[in-house]
Amino acid sequence: MLDFLNEVNWWCLLLLLFLAFLLGWLLSKWALKNKYKSALEECEKMNDLLKNKPYEKANSTFSGTNTPAENKVKAIKTMDHGGMPSEENKPKPTLNFESFGKADASEKDDLKLISGVGPFIEEKLNSIGIYTFEQISKFTKEDIETVTELIQFFPGRIERDNWTKQASKLKENK
């Protein structure tokens, strides 16, 4: 009989613990609901105050398309994530076609024959107007710097791979 009473006591204790847990959980839900409800009401009141305030700048964030152009914020990207000046603000250099000549897609050579030029670089060269070995063979130092910047290629790679000499040889063998 004593064992039975011990077992009943344990079950009663377990039931009381479960009821305490359930009661605590329900009370916390109710308390959090009231806490967030009051915070939401406070935010709505502040929002209404800002919307009705006569000061122009306070209304400009809520007025949508009615905002005058001078009140709108215009952001200009001046630095990249690494702290370097943004490429968007730099003026793009222009090629001096008078020094190495113009060509079009109808005169196109297979620039991939030059060591260091793959399909991707050939496409970039074509996009800036360089199609032939003749053009590359006439590059000056300034032209090389401009092309490097325009195609965003490794600085010094054109000189290191000696594209002008390779292009001259390929032009002669054509």
mmCIF file of N, CA and C in Angstrom, residues 10-104:
data_model
loop_
_atom_site.group_PDB
_atom_site.id
_atom_site.type_symbol
_atom_site.label_atom_id
_atom_site.label_comp_id
_atom_site.label_asym_id
_atom_site.label_seq_id
_atom_site.Cartn_x
_atom_site.Cartn_y
_atom_site.Cartn_z
ATOM 1 N N TRP A 10 3.998 10.784 -6.782
ATOM 2 C CA TRP A 10 4.844 11.161 -7.934
ATOM 3 C C TRP A 10 3.986 11.647 -9.099
ATOM 4 N N TRP A 11 2.895 10.950 -9.352
ATOM 5 C CA TRP A 11 2.016 11.368 -10.448
ATOM 6 C C TRP A 11 1.365 12.720 -10.143
ATOM 7 N N CYS A 12 1.033 12.949 -8.920
ATOM 8 C CA CYS A 12 0.460 14.249 -8.540
ATOM 9 C C CYS A 12 1.486 15.367 -8.712
ATOM 10 N N LEU A 13 2.719 15.068 -8.293
ATOM 11 C CA LEU A 13 3.784 16.053 -8.443
ATOM 12 C C LEU A 13 4.029 16.364 -9.922
ATOM 13 N N LEU A 14 4.050 15.337 -10.748
ATOM 14 C CA LEU A 14 4.249 15.519 -12.195
ATOM 15 C C LEU A 14 3.109 16.341 -12.790
ATOM 16 N N LEU A 15 1.883 16.054 -12.369
ATOM 17 C CA LEU A 15 0.727 16.797 -12.856
ATOM 18 C C LEU A 15 0.803 18.265 -12.426
ATOM 19 N N LEU A 16 1.202 18.522 -11.189
ATOM 20 C CA LEU A 16 1.336 19.894 -10.717
ATOM 21 C C LEU A 16 2.429 20.653 -11.487
ATOM 22 N N LEU A 17 3.539 19.978 -11.763
ATOM 23 C CA LEU A 17 4.616 20.610 -12.551
ATOM 24 C C LEU A 17 4.131 20.952 -13.966
ATOM 25 N N PHE A 18 3.386 20.029 -14.564
ATOM 26 C CA PHE A 18 2.859 20.284 -15.907
ATOM 27 C C PHE A 18 1.885 21.459 -15.905
ATOM 28 N N LEU A 19 1.025 21.510 -14.909
ATOM 29 C CA LEU A 19 0.069 22.621 -14.804
ATOM 30 C C LEU A 19 0.793 23.951 -14.566
ATOM 31 N N ALA A 20 1.852 23.930 -13.775
ATOM 32 C CA ALA A 20 2.629 25.151 -13.535
ATOM 33 C C ALA A 20 3.296 25.616 -14.835
ATOM 34 N N PHE A 21 3.827 24.658 -15.583
ATOM 35 C CA PHE A 21 4.442 24.996 -16.873
ATOM 36 C C PHE A 21 3.404 25.605 -17.811
ATOM 37 N N LEU A 22 2.244 24.967 -17.908
ATOM 38 C CA LEU A 22 1.192 25.430 -18.799
ATOM 39 C C LEU A 22 0.719 26.827 -18.402
ATOM 40 N N LEU A 23 0.539 27.049 -17.117
ATOM 41 C CA LEU A 23 0.118 28.349 -16.627
ATOM 42 C C LEU A 23 1.177 29.424 -16.937
ATOM 43 N N GLY A 24 2.443 29.116 -16.724
ATOM 44 C CA GLY A 24 3.524 30.055 -17.029
ATOM 45 C C GLY A 24 3.600 30.381 -18.510
ATOM 46 N N TRP A 25 3.422 29.366 -19.335
ATOM 47 C CA TRP A 25 3.468 29.581 -20.793
ATOM 48 C C TRP A 25 2.328 30.485 -21.247
ATOM 49 N N LEU A 26 1.132 30.225 -20.764
ATOM 50 C CA LEU A 26 -0.024 31.041 -21.150
ATOM 51 C C LEU A 26 0.126 32.482 -20.660
ATOM 52 N N LEU A 27 0.595 32.652 -19.438
ATOM 53 C CA LEU A 27 0.790 34.012 -18.919
ATOM 54 C C LEU A 27 1.848 34.773 -19.714
ATOM 55 N N SER A 28 2.914 34.092 -20.115
ATOM 56 C CA SER A 28 3.963 34.782 -20.895
ATOM 57 C C SER A 28 3.426 35.195 -22.263
ATOM 58 N N LYS A 29 2.613 34.329 -22.883
ATOM 59 C CA LYS A 29 1.999 34.686 -24.175
ATOM 60 C C LYS A 29 1.122 35.929 -24.017
ATOM 61 N N TRP A 30 0.323 35.945 -22.978
ATOM 62 C CA TRP A 30 -0.579 37.058 -22.744
ATOM 63 C C TRP A 30 0.201 38.344 -22.460
ATOM 64 N N ALA A 31 1.260 38.233 -21.657
ATOM 65 C CA ALA A 31 2.066 39.412 -21.301
ATOM 66 C C ALA A 31 2.794 39.955 -22.534
ATOM 67 N N LEU A 32 3.370 39.082 -23.362
ATOM 68 C CA LEU A 32 4.071 39.540 -24.568
ATOM 69 C C LEU A 32 3.108 40.167 -25.561
ATOM 70 N N LYS A 33 1.900 39.581 -25.659
ATOM 71 C CA LYS A 33 0.905 40.131 -26.578
ATOM 72 C C LYS A 33 0.562 41.561 -26.176
ATOM 73 N N ASN A 34 0.348 41.779 -24.896
ATOM 74 C CA ASN A 34 0.033 43.120 -24.410
ATOM 75 C C ASN A 34 1.216 44.065 -24.588
ATOM 76 N N LYS A 35 2.437 43.549 -24.368
ATOM 77 C CA LYS A 35 3.627 44.389 -24.512
ATOM 78 C C LYS A 35 3.768 44.861 -25.962
ATOM 79 N N TYR A 36 3.655 43.925 -26.911
ATOM 80 C CA TYR A 36 3.805 44.296 -28.320
ATOM 81 C C TYR A 36 2.638 45.142 -28.805
ATOM 82 N N LYS A 37 1.464 44.883 -28.275
ATOM 83 C CA LYS A 37 0.291 45.659 -28.665
ATOM 84 C C LYS A 37 0.471 47.118 -28.256
ATOM 85 N N SER A 38 0.965 47.349 -27.033
ATOM 86 C CA SER A 38 1.166 48.728 -26.593
ATOM 87 C C SER A 38 2.288 49.400 -27.374
ATOM 88 N N ALA A 39 3.330 48.653 -27.714
ATOM 89 C CA ALA A 39 4.424 49.223 -28.512
ATOM 90 C C ALA A 39 3.931 49.581 -29.910
ATOM 91 N N LEU A 40 3.095 48.739 -30.509
ATOM 92 C CA LEU A 40 2.544 49.014 -31.835
ATOM 93 C C LEU A 40 1.648 50.252 -31.805
ATOM 94 N N GLU A 41 0.831 50.373 -30.776
ATOM 95 C CA GLU A 41 -0.024 51.549 -30.655
ATOM 96 C C GLU A 41 0.811 52.819 -30.518
ATOM 97 N N GLU A 42 1.910 52.737 -29.767
ATOM 98 C CA GLU A 42 2.798 53.894 -29.602
ATOM 99 C C GLU A 42 3.432 54.291 -30.933
ATOM 100 N N CYS A 43 3.857 53.290 -31.712
ATOM 101 C CA CYS A 43 4.435 53.577 -33.034
ATOM 102 C C CYS A 43 3.422 54.233 -33.958
ATOM 103 N N GLU A 44 2.187 53.750 -33.933
ATOM 104 C CA GLU A 44 1.148 54.333 -34.775
ATOM 105 C C GLU A 44 0.863 55.774 -34.386
ATOM 106 N N LYS A 45 0.875 56.064 -33.078
ATOM 107 C CA LYS A 45 0.668 57.444 -32.619
ATOM 108 C C LYS A 45 1.795 58.351 -33.117
ATOM 109 N N MET A 46 3.044 57.880 -32.990
ATOM 110 C CA MET A 46 4.185 58.677 -33.451
ATOM 111 C C MET A 46 4.123 58.882 -34.970
ATOM 112 N N ASN A 47 3.720 57.866 -35.683
ATOM 113 C CA ASN A 47 3.586 57.947 -37.135
ATOM 114 C C ASN A 47 2.557 59.003 -37.515
ATOM 115 N N ASP A 48 1.429 58.994 -36.828
ATOM 116 C CA ASP A 48 0.393 59.994 -37.089
ATOM 117 C C ASP A 48 0.896 61.405 -36.796
ATOM 118 N N LEU A 49 1.648 61.545 -35.706
ATOM 119 C CA LEU A 49 2.207 62.860 -35.379
ATOM 120 C C LEU A 49 3.132 63.357 -36.487
ATOM 121 N N LEU A 50 3.983 62.456 -36.989
ATOM 122 C CA LEU A 50 4.911 62.854 -38.047
ATOM 123 C C LEU A 50 4.183 63.186 -39.347
ATOM 124 N N LYS A 51 3.159 62.420 -39.670
ATOM 125 C CA LYS A 51 2.411 62.672 -40.903
ATOM 126 C C LYS A 51 1.716 64.025 -40.866
ATOM 127 N N ASN A 52 1.209 64.409 -39.711
ATOM 128 C CA ASN A 52 0.437 65.643 -39.593
ATOM 129 C C ASN A 52 1.290 66.852 -39.257
ATOM 130 N N LYS A 53 2.562 66.665 -39.046
ATOM 131 C CA LYS A 53 3.433 67.775 -38.667
ATOM 132 C C LYS A 53 3.602 68.702 -39.875
ATOM 133 N N PRO A 54 3.552 70.017 -39.684
ATOM 134 C CA PRO A 54 3.633 70.944 -40.812
ATOM 135 C C PRO A 54 5.040 71.043 -41.410
ATOM 136 N N TYR A 55 6.044 70.557 -40.741
ATOM 137 C CA TYR A 55 7.410 70.673 -41.237
ATOM 138 C C TYR A 55 7.582 69.800 -42.479
ATOM 139 N N GLU A 56 8.061 70.397 -43.590
ATOM 140 C CA GLU A 56 8.137 69.722 -44.894
ATOM 141 C C GLU A 56 8.951 68.437 -44.870
ATOM 142 N N LYS A 57 10.107 68.480 -44.254
ATOM 143 C CA LYS A 57 10.991 67.322 -44.293
ATOM 144 C C LYS A 57 10.394 66.129 -43.566
ATOM 145 N N ALA A 58 9.594 66.377 -42.511
ATOM 146 C CA ALA A 58 8.943 65.275 -41.804
ATOM 147 C C ALA A 58 7.909 64.616 -42.699
ATOM 148 N N ASN A 59 7.211 65.374 -43.525
ATOM 149 C CA ASN A 59 6.209 64.815 -44.418
ATOM 150 C C ASN A 59 6.815 64.185 -45.663
ATOM 151 N N SER A 60 8.021 64.584 -46.036
ATOM 152 C CA SER A 60 8.574 64.136 -47.309
ATOM 153 C C SER A 60 8.761 62.639 -47.368
ATOM 154 N N THR A 61 8.955 61.984 -46.223
ATOM 155 C CA THR A 61 9.129 60.539 -46.267
ATOM 156 C C THR A 61 7.817 59.800 -46.445
ATOM 157 N N PHE A 62 6.698 60.470 -46.184
ATOM 158 C CA PHE A 62 5.404 59.813 -46.279
ATOM 159 C C PHE A 62 4.601 60.251 -47.492
ATOM 160 N N SER A 63 4.992 61.325 -48.137
ATOM 161 C CA SER A 63 4.135 61.893 -49.171
ATOM 162 C C SER A 63 4.302 61.248 -50.535
ATOM 163 N N GLY A 64 5.268 60.381 -50.715
ATOM 164 C CA GLY A 64 5.402 59.646 -51.972
ATOM 165 C C GLY A 64 5.779 60.524 -53.139
ATOM 166 N N THR A 65 4.904 60.573 -54.164
ATOM 167 C CA THR A 65 5.231 61.279 -55.396
ATOM 168 C C THR A 65 5.045 62.783 -55.286
ATOM 169 N N ASN A 66 4.444 63.271 -54.220
ATOM 170 C CA ASN A 66 4.217 64.708 -54.082
ATOM 171 C C ASN A 66 5.451 65.443 -53.552
ATOM 172 N N THR A 67 6.530 64.732 -53.320
ATOM 173 C CA THR A 67 7.731 65.332 -52.762
ATOM 174 C C THR A 67 8.443 66.164 -53.816
ATOM 175 N N PRO A 68 8.748 67.425 -53.525
ATOM 176 C CA PRO A 68 9.508 68.225 -54.491
ATOM 177 C C PRO A 68 10.896 67.627 -54.703
ATOM 178 N N ALA A 69 11.445 67.823 -55.891
ATOM 179 C CA ALA A 69 12.727 67.224 -56.261
ATOM 180 C C ALA A 69 13.854 67.660 -55.337
ATOM 181 N N GLU A 70 13.819 68.913 -54.849
ATOM 182 C CA GLU A 70 14.922 69.389 -54.009
ATOM 183 C C GLU A 70 14.934 68.731 -52.637
ATOM 184 N N ASN A 71 13.794 68.146 -52.211
ATOM 185 C CA ASN A 71 13.734 67.482 -50.900
ATOM 186 C C ASN A 71 14.137 66.012 -50.962
ATOM 187 N N LYS A 72 14.267 65.463 -52.158
ATOM 188 C CA LYS A 72 14.623 64.052 -52.276
ATOM 189 C C LYS A 72 16.115 63.868 -52.064
ATOM 190 N N VAL A 73 16.466 62.771 -51.431
ATOM 191 C CA VAL A 73 17.861 62.458 -51.168
ATOM 192 C C VAL A 73 18.454 61.785 -52.399
ATOM 193 N N LYS A 74 19.599 62.281 -52.815
ATOM 194 C CA LYS A 74 20.282 61.694 -53.963
ATOM 195 C C LYS A 74 21.631 61.189 -53.482
ATOM 196 N N ALA A 75 21.831 59.878 -53.562
ATOM 197 C CA ALA A 75 23.091 59.283 -53.110
ATOM 198 C C ALA A 75 24.014 59.091 -54.302
ATOM 199 N N ILE A 76 25.265 59.426 -54.111
ATOM 200 C CA ILE A 76 26.275 59.230 -55.140
ATOM 201 C C ILE A 76 27.326 58.286 -54.568
ATOM 202 N N LYS A 77 27.579 57.206 -55.286
ATOM 203 C CA LYS A 77 28.562 56.240 -54.823
ATOM 204 C C LYS A 77 29.958 56.807 -55.079
ATOM 205 N N THR A 78 30.678 57.054 -53.988
ATOM 206 C CA THR A 78 32.022 57.616 -54.133
ATOM 207 C C THR A 78 33.104 56.630 -53.738
ATOM 208 N N MET A 79 32.768 55.636 -52.940
ATOM 209 C CA MET A 79 33.749 54.650 -52.489
ATOM 210 C C MET A 79 33.160 53.256 -52.640
ATOM 211 N N ASP A 80 34.014 52.296 -53.004
ATOM 212 C CA ASP A 80 33.608 50.897 -53.029
ATOM 213 C C ASP A 80 33.705 50.338 -51.615
ATOM 214 N N HIS A 81 33.345 49.074 -51.452
ATOM 215 C CA HIS A 81 33.379 48.446 -50.132
ATOM 216 C C HIS A 81 34.789 48.419 -49.558
ATOM 217 N N GLY A 82 35.804 48.318 -50.395
ATOM 218 C CA GLY A 82 37.178 48.248 -49.914
ATOM 219 C C GLY A 82 37.776 49.604 -49.597
ATOM 220 N N GLY A 83 37.003 50.679 -49.711
ATOM 221 C CA GLY A 83 37.505 52.014 -49.425
ATOM 222 C C GLY A 83 38.196 52.646 -50.621
ATOM 223 N N MET A 84 38.138 52.004 -51.775
ATOM 224 C CA MET A 84 38.748 52.546 -52.980
ATOM 225 C C MET A 84 37.739 53.455 -53.681
ATOM 226 N N PRO A 85 38.230 54.471 -54.402
ATOM 227 C CA PRO A 85 37.301 55.341 -55.139
ATOM 228 C C PRO A 85 36.464 54.524 -56.117
ATOM 229 N N SER A 86 35.205 54.866 -56.227
ATOM 230 C CA SER A 86 34.285 54.144 -57.096
ATOM 231 C C SER A 86 34.657 54.336 -58.559
ATOM 232 N N GLU A 87 34.547 53.263 -59.328
ATOM 233 C CA GLU A 87 34.839 53.311 -60.763
ATOM 234 C C GLU A 87 33.787 54.121 -61.512
ATOM 235 N N GLU A 88 32.580 54.213 -60.951
ATOM 236 C CA GLU A 88 31.490 54.914 -61.626
ATOM 237 C C GLU A 88 31.792 56.396 -61.787
ATOM 238 N N ASN A 89 32.581 56.970 -60.879
ATOM 239 C CA ASN A 89 32.841 58.411 -60.908
ATOM 240 C C ASN A 89 34.018 58.777 -61.802
ATOM 241 N N LYS A 90 34.813 57.802 -62.170
ATOM 242 C CA LYS A 90 35.967 58.095 -63.018
ATOM 243 C C LYS A 90 35.517 58.215 -64.469
ATOM 244 N N PRO A 91 36.020 59.208 -65.191
ATOM 245 C CA PRO A 91 35.686 59.267 -66.618
ATOM 246 C C PRO A 91 36.401 58.141 -67.360
ATOM 247 N N LYS A 92 35.711 57.515 -68.296
ATOM 248 C CA LYS A 92 36.297 56.430 -69.086
ATOM 249 C C LYS A 92 37.261 57.033 -70.107
ATOM 250 N N PRO A 93 38.463 56.454 -70.231
ATOM 251 C CA PRO A 93 39.399 56.967 -71.228
ATOM 252 C C PRO A 93 38.915 56.620 -72.634
ATOM 253 N N THR A 94 39.371 57.388 -73.599
ATOM 254 C CA THR A 94 38.989 57.121 -74.987
ATOM 255 C C THR A 94 40.218 56.700 -75.770
ATOM 256 N N LEU A 95 39.993 55.805 -76.702
ATOM 257 C CA LEU A 95 41.090 55.311 -77.531
ATOM 258 C C LEU A 95 41.443 56.324 -78.614
ATOM 259 N N ASN A 96 42.729 56.396 -78.928
ATOM 260 C CA ASN A 96 43.206 57.258 -79.997
ATOM 261 C C ASN A 96 43.342 56.399 -81.258
ATOM 262 N N PHE A 97 42.240 56.254 -81.990
ATOM 263 C CA PHE A 97 42.250 55.398 -83.176
ATOM 264 C C PHE A 97 43.168 55.939 -84.270
ATOM 265 N N GLU A 98 43.513 57.227 -84.203
ATOM 266 C CA GLU A 98 44.414 57.798 -85.207
ATOM 267 C C GLU A 98 45.799 57.178 -85.118
ATOM 268 N N SER A 99 46.211 56.746 -83.934
ATOM 269 C CA SER A 99 47.560 56.195 -83.790
ATOM 270 C C SER A 99 47.656 54.746 -84.289
ATOM 271 N N PHE A 100 46.579 53.969 -84.185
ATOM 272 C CA PHE A 100 46.676 52.566 -84.605
ATOM 273 C C PHE A 100 45.630 52.154 -85.634
ATOM 274 N N GLY A 101 44.748 53.051 -86.011
ATOM 275 C CA GLY A 101 43.803 52.794 -87.094
ATOM 276 C C GLY A 101 42.492 52.201 -86.621
ATOM 277 N N LYS A 102 41.483 52.380 -87.484
ATOM 278 C CA LYS A 102 40.150 51.843 -87.200
ATOM 279 C C LYS A 102 39.928 50.586 -88.021
ATOM 280 N N ALA A 103 39.084 49.724 -87.486
ATOM 281 C CA ALA A 103 38.682 48.505 -88.190
ATOM 282 C C ALA A 103 37.262 48.185 -87.754
ATOM 283 N N ASP A 104 36.618 47.300 -88.502
ATOM 284 C CA ASP A 104 35.281 46.872 -88.102
ATOM 285 C C ASP A 104 35.210 45.350 -88.096
#
